[in-house]
Coordinates of C-alpha atoms in Angstrom, one line a residue:
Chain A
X972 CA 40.4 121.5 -107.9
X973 CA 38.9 119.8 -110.9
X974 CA 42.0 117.4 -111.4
X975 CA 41.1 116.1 -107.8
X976 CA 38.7 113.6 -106.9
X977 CA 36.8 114.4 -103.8
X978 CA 38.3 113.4 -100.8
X979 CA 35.9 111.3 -98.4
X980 CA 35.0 113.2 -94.5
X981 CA 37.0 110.2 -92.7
X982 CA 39.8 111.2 -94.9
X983 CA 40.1 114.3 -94.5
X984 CA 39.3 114.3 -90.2
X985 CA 42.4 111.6 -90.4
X986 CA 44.9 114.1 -91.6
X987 CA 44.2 117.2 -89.8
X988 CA 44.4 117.5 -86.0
X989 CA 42.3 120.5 -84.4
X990 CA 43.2 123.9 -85.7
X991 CA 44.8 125.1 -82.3
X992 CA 46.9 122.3 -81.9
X993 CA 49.0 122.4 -84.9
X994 CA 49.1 125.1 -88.2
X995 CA 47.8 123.2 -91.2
X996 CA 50.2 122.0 -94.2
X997 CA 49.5 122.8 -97.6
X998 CA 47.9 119.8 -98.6
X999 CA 45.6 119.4 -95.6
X1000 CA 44.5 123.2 -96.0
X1001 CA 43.4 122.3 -99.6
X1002 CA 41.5 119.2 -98.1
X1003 CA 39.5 121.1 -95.3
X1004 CA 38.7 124.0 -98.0
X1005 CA 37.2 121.3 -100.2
X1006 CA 35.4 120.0 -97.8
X1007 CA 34.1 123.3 -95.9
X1008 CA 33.6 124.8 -99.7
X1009 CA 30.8 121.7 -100.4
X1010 CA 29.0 123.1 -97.4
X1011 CA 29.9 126.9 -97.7
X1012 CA 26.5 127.4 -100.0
X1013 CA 22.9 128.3 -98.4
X1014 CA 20.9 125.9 -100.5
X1015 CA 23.3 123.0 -99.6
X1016 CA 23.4 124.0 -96.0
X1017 CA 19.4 123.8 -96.0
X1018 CA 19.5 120.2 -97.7
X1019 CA 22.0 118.7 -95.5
X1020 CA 20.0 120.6 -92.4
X1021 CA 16.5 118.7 -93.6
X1022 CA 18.2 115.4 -93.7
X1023 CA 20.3 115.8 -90.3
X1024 CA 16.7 117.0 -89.0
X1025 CA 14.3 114.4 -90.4
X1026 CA 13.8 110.9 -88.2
X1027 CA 16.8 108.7 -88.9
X1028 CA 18.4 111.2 -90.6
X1029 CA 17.3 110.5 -93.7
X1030 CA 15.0 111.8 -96.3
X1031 CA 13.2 111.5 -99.2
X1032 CA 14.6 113.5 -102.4
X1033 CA 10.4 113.9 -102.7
X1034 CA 10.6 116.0 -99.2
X1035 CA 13.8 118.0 -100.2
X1036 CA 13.0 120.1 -103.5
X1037 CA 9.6 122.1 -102.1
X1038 CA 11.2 123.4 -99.1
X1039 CA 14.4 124.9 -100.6
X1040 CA 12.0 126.7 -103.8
X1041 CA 14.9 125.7 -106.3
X1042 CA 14.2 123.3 -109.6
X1043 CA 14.9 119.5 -109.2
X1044 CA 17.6 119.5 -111.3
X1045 CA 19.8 122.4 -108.8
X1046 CA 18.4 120.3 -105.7
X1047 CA 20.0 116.9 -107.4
X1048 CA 23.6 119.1 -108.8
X1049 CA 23.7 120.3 -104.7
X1050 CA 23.0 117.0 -103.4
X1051 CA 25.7 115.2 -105.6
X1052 CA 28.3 117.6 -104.3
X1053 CA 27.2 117.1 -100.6
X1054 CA 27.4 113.1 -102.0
X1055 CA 30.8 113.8 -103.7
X1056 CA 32.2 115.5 -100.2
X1057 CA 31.2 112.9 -98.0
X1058 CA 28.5 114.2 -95.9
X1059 CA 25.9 112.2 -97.7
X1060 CA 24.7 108.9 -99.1
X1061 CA 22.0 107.8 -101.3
X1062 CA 20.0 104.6 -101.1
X1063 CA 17.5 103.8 -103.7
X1064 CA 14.0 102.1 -102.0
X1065 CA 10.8 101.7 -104.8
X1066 CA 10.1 104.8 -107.0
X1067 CA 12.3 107.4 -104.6
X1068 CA 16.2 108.2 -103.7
X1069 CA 16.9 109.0 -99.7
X1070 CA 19.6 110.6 -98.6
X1071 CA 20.9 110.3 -95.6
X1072 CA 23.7 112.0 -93.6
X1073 CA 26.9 109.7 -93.4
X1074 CA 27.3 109.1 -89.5
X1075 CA 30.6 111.1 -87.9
X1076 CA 31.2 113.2 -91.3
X1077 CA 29.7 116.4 -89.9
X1078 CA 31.5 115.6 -86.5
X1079 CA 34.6 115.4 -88.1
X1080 CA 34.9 118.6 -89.6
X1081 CA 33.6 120.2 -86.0
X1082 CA 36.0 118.6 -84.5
X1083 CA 39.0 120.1 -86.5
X1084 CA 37.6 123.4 -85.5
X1085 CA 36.8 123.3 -81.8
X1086 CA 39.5 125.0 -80.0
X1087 CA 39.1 123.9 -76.6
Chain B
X882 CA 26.1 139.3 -100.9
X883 CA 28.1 142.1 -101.5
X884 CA 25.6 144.1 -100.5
X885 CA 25.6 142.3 -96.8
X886 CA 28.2 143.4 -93.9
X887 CA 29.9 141.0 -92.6
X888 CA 28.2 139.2 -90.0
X889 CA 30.1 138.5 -86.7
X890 CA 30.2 134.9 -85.7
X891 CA 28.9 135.8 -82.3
X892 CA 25.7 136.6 -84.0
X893 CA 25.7 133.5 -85.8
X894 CA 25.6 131.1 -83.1
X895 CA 22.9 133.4 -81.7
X896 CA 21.3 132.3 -85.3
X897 CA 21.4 128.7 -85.5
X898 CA 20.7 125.9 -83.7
X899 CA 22.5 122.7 -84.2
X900 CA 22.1 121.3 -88.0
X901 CA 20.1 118.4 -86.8
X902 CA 18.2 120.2 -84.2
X903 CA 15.8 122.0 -86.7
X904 CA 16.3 122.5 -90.6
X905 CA 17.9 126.1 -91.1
X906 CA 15.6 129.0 -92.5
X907 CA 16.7 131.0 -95.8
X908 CA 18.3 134.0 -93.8
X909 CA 20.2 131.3 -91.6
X910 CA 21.6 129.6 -94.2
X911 CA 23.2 132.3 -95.7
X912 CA 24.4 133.9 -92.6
X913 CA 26.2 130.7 -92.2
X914 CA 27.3 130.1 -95.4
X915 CA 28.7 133.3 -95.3
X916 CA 31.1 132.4 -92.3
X917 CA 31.5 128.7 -93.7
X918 CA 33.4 130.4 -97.2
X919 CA 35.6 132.8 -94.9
X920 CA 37.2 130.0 -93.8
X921 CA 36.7 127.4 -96.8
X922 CA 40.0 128.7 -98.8
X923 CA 43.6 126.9 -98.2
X924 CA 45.0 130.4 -97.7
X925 CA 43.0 131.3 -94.8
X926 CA 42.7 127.9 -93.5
X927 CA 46.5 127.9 -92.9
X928 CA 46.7 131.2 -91.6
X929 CA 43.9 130.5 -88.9
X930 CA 45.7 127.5 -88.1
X931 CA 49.2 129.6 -87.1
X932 CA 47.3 132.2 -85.5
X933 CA 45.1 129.3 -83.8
X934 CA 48.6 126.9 -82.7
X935 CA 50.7 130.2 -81.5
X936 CA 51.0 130.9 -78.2
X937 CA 48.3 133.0 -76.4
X938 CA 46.1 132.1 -79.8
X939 CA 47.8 135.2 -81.1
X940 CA 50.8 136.3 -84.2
X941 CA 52.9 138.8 -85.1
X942 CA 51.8 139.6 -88.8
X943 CA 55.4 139.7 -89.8
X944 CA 55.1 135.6 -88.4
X945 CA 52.4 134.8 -91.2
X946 CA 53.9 135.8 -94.3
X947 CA 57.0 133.6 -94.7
X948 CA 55.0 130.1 -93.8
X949 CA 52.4 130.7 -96.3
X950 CA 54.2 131.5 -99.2
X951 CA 51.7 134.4 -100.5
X952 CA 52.7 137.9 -101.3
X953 CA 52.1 140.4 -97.9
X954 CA 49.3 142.5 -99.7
X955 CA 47.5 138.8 -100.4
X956 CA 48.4 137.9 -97.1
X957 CA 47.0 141.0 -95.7
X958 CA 43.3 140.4 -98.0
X959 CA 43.0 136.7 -96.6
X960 CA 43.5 138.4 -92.9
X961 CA 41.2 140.9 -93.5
X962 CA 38.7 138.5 -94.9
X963 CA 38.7 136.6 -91.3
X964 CA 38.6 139.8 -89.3
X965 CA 35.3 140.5 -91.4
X966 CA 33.9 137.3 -90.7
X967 CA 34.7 137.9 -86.9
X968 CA 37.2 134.7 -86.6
X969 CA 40.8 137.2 -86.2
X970 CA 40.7 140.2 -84.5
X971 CA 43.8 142.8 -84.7
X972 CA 45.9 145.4 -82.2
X973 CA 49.1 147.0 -83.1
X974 CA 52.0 147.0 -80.8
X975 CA 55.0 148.6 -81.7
X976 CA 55.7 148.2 -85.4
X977 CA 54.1 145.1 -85.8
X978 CA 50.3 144.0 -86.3
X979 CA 49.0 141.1 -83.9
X980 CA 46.1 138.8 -84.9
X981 CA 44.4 136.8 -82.5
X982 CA 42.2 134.5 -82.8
X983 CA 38.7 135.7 -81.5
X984 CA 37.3 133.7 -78.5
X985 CA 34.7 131.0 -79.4
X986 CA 34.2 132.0 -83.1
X987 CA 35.6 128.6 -84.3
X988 CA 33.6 127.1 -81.5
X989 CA 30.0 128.2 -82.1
X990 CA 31.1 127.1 -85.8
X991 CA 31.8 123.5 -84.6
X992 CA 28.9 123.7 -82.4
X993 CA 26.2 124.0 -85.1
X994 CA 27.9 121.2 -86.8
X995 CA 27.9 118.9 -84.2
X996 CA 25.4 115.7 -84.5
X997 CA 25.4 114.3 -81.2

């Protein structure tokens, strides 16, 4: 996994078709487990849930730390991975950083799971 | 965690609402990041997927091995691992182990995921 660079959400939705429609190859099974692996972790589940929550989905890194009662630093190494994974992006607007959820990347990876 | 049974995914849906419905609580998140890392592993993934594209959602354990390229008792720990996690369930006919995949378990996944 460290040799790879992380694989953006529209990438990965493009190679795999829903789960009951076809069995996975090697190589798309190790893209969907990257992907569902950035999300597989309470404190990054309750980040990404603030921001797909909040108006516009989008927040202020100042609203994300308090809530989640972990340092700054952990809140910004779990953000960066949701970043890295494609479920995030960051914009920069006076003193603050807001993240917001990247449109269709959550949708994605539901789709490859729905079986119906 | 490994002090936690594993928590069937019909209770997790019961849990959460959609990610950008409401931010998830503490207990949520790691109810559902529990189910999120029984399937976040290429292994599993690919199993899933066979049971998932076989006919009836439903294989012969002696169908699983072969594709996947994994020893039978590793085999056998990754299947276990998704019965836990309520996503396979199991019956025995004949000689042969079945696994099937568990009615809506992916689908109350994909549900909570869902942005629309």
């Amino acid at each position: 996994m460290s040799t790879s660079t992380a694989l953006p959400l529209n990438e990965a939705s493009a190679c795999c078709a829903p789960l009951t429609r076809q069995p996975l190859d090697a190589e798309q099974a190790v893209d969907l487990a990257r992907l569902l692996k950035a999300i597989a972790d309470p404190a990054r589940l309750r980040l990404l849930s603030i921001v797909a929550a909040s108006e516009g989905q989008e927040a202020c890194v100042c609203d994300l730390t308090e809530p989640i009662g972990l340092s700054q630093p952990t809140v910004s190494h779990h953000l960066k991975v949701l970043m890295d994974a494609g479920f995030l992006s960051r914009s920069k607007r006076g003193t603050w950083h807001y993240y917001a959820l990247v449109p269709g990347a959550l949708d994605s990876l539901a789709t490859v799971l729905v079986t119906a």
